[in-house]
């Protein structure tokens, strides 16, 4: 969206954190769109400034930022203006896809290979447009408004997929074959779930506690374990912060096509059912998870 010069000047002089400025841009453009403007005006930006300054006067904000930045006013304002001018040149997406850096030897899929595909899917589903339409604009737009997808290559989940709107862990279900076991106990030592015991010289897996991390498959020198299935664990509706909650396990293990259908189902559920800024975690609390499965298995979710 285009910006009038006075609107851009106000935006660039706002004393707000860099991480908040993206939200302020979306906020101003949403105010403009809802007012029927085809560009952001000074009036739209003045309303945005009021929302972002809250109850803190400019002088207090300036003192605070100077203290944090360890800079004089001129230097501080120059730095902030540069960030703001750069932001005005690009579109802001209200989603984030984070990917872990699992060691290639440990992971069950490559999160960095999948990341662009997920980002493209979120763009096609117009996640930013859907969230923007539901903004109440009663408070500054922050990271909490973003639809966050977390991609963890292995079951350790360093990027906490279970605490995000949508999360994946790479998993691999083991199967024991007839290969001879040397009784080295490497699999027993490696299994963090204590799911493996050796009985009569052969491994056995307690399937009630195995979480499909696949480590026994990777560590066994005799290839006694083989992958019965490799894929993704899918979490949905997790949340960090004051009202944190773990995500629901939508699939214990599934394939990529189903993951993409699940993502589409979750986004379409938000589009159709979310009240105001209600996130997927609250939607699941209110409606349960059945509507997600219904959309995944419906002929079409669009
Ligand atoms: S897949 Fe992981 S949790 Fe399951 S038995 Fe193997 S090492 Fe243990
Ligand atoms: S790692 Fe393989 S060879 Fe070693 S005890 Fe386990 S199953 Fe047997």
PDB file of N, CA and C and ligand atoms in Angstrom, residues 172-174 187 190-196 205 209-217 225, ligand 1:
ATOM      1  N   UNK A 172      10.276 -41.210  13.235  1.00  0.00           N
ATOM      2  CA  UNK A 172      10.530 -42.435  12.483  1.00  0.00           C
ATOM      3  C   UNK A 172      10.134 -43.615  13.368  1.00  0.00           C
ATOM      4  N   UNK A 173       9.180 -44.380  12.883  1.00  0.00           N
ATOM      5  CA  UNK A 173       8.670 -45.510  13.686  1.00  0.00           C
ATOM      6  C   UNK A 173       9.546 -46.740  13.430  1.00  0.00           C
ATOM      7  N   UNK A 174      10.092 -47.363  14.499  1.00  0.00           N
ATOM      8  CA  UNK A 174      10.992 -48.498  14.274  1.00  0.00           C
ATOM      9  C   UNK A 174      10.258 -49.842  14.181  1.00  0.00           C
ATOM     10  N   UNK A 187      21.416 -49.427  21.626  1.00  0.00           N
ATOM     11  CA  UNK A 187      20.024 -48.960  21.461  1.00  0.00           C
ATOM     12  C   UNK A 187      19.399 -48.671  22.824  1.00  0.00           C
ATOM     13  N   UNK A 190      20.732 -45.413  24.085  1.00  0.00           N
ATOM     14  CA  UNK A 190      20.336 -44.242  23.310  1.00  0.00           C
ATOM     15  C   UNK A 190      18.866 -43.873  23.515  1.00  0.00           C
ATOM     16  N   UNK A 191      18.040 -44.867  23.842  1.00  0.00           N
ATOM     17  CA  UNK A 191      16.600 -44.612  23.911  1.00  0.00           C
ATOM     18  C   UNK A 191      16.246 -43.767  25.142  1.00  0.00           C
ATOM     19  N   UNK A 192      15.854 -42.503  24.889  1.00  0.00           N
ATOM     20  CA  UNK A 192      15.528 -41.600  26.006  1.00  0.00           C
ATOM     21  C   UNK A 192      14.190 -41.931  26.644  1.00  0.00           C
ATOM     22  N   UNK A 193      13.412 -42.760  25.984  1.00  0.00           N
ATOM     23  CA  UNK A 193      12.096 -43.131  26.536  1.00  0.00           C
ATOM     24  C   UNK A 193      12.188 -44.404  27.385  1.00  0.00           C
ATOM     25  N   UNK A 194      13.372 -44.986  27.473  1.00  0.00           N
ATOM     26  CA  UNK A 194      13.538 -46.290  28.156  1.00  0.00           C
ATOM     27  C   UNK A 194      12.526 -47.301  27.615  1.00  0.00           C
ATOM     28  N   UNK A 195      12.406 -47.309  26.304  1.00  0.00           N
ATOM     29  CA  UNK A 195      11.379 -48.157  25.684  1.00  0.00           C
ATOM     30  C   UNK A 195      11.936 -49.512  25.238  1.00  0.00           C
ATOM     31  N   UNK A 196      13.276 -49.690  25.331  1.00  0.00           N
ATOM     32  CA  UNK A 196      13.863 -50.926  24.789  1.00  0.00           C
ATOM     33  C   UNK A 196      14.425 -51.795  25.915  1.00  0.00           C
ATOM     34  N   UNK A 205      10.546 -53.578  21.988  1.00  0.00           N
ATOM     35  CA  UNK A 205      10.147 -52.172  22.182  1.00  0.00           C
ATOM     36  C   UNK A 205       8.806 -52.117  22.899  1.00  0.00           C
ATOM     37  N   UNK A 209       5.392 -46.476  25.142  1.00  0.00           N
ATOM     38  CA  UNK A 209       6.225 -45.321  25.514  1.00  0.00           C
ATOM     39  C   UNK A 209       7.146 -44.839  24.387  1.00  0.00           C
ATOM     40  N   UNK A 210       7.346 -45.652  23.361  1.00  0.00           N
ATOM     41  CA  UNK A 210       8.191 -45.234  22.224  1.00  0.00           C
ATOM     42  C   UNK A 210       7.585 -43.984  21.579  1.00  0.00           C
ATOM     43  N   UNK A 211       8.418 -42.962  21.358  1.00  0.00           N
ATOM     44  CA  UNK A 211       7.880 -41.744  20.723  1.00  0.00           C
ATOM     45  C   UNK A 211       8.387 -41.567  19.283  1.00  0.00           C
ATOM     46  N   UNK A 212       8.847 -42.649  18.701  1.00  0.00           N
ATOM     47  CA  UNK A 212       9.242 -42.664  17.289  1.00  0.00           C
ATOM     48  C   UNK A 212      10.390 -41.694  17.005  1.00  0.00           C
ATOM     49  N   UNK A 213      11.319 -41.563  17.928  1.00  0.00           N
ATOM     50  CA  UNK A 213      12.438 -40.647  17.661  1.00  0.00           C
ATOM     51  C   UNK A 213      13.378 -41.211  16.594  1.00  0.00           C
ATOM     52  N   UNK A 214      13.385 -42.529  16.432  1.00  0.00           N
ATOM     53  CA  UNK A 214      14.191 -43.158  15.384  1.00  0.00           C
ATOM     54  C   UNK A 214      15.658 -43.354  15.746  1.00  0.00           C
ATOM     55  N   UNK A 215      16.034 -43.027  16.961  1.00  0.00           N
ATOM     56  CA  UNK A 215      17.448 -43.115  17.333  1.00  0.00           C
ATOM     57  C   UNK A 215      17.950 -44.558  17.356  1.00  0.00           C
ATOM     58  N   UNK A 216      17.094 -45.496  17.737  1.00  0.00           N
ATOM     59  CA  UNK A 216      17.527 -46.902  17.764  1.00  0.00           C
ATOM     60  C   UNK A 216      17.898 -47.356  16.346  1.00  0.00           C
ATOM     61  N   UNK A 217      17.152 -46.854  15.353  1.00  0.00           N
ATOM     62  CA  UNK A 217      17.428 -47.220  13.955  1.00  0.00           C
ATOM     63  C   UNK A 217      18.798 -46.693  13.547  1.00  0.00           C
ATOM     64  N   UNK A 225      17.038 -52.630  13.751  1.00  0.00           N
ATOM     65  CA  UNK A 225      15.835 -51.798  13.630  1.00  0.00           C
ATOM     66  C   UNK A 225      15.799 -51.214  12.222  1.00  0.00           C
TER      67      UNK A 225
HETATM   68  S1  LIG B   1      12.210 -44.850  18.271  1.00  0.00           S
HETATM   69 FE1  LIG B   1      13.208 -43.718  19.937  1.00  0.00          FE
HETATM   70  S2  LIG B   1      11.794 -43.946  21.645  1.00  0.00           S
HETATM   71 FE2  LIG B   1      11.247 -45.520  20.174  1.00  0.00          FE
HETATM   72  S3  LIG B   1      12.389 -47.295  20.825  1.00  0.00           S
HETATM   73 FE3  LIG B   1      13.654 -46.277  19.281  1.00  0.00          FE
HETATM   74  S4  LIG B   1      15.014 -44.949  20.481  1.00  0.00           S
HETATM   75 FE4  LIG B   1      13.324 -45.568  21.851  1.00  0.00          FE
END
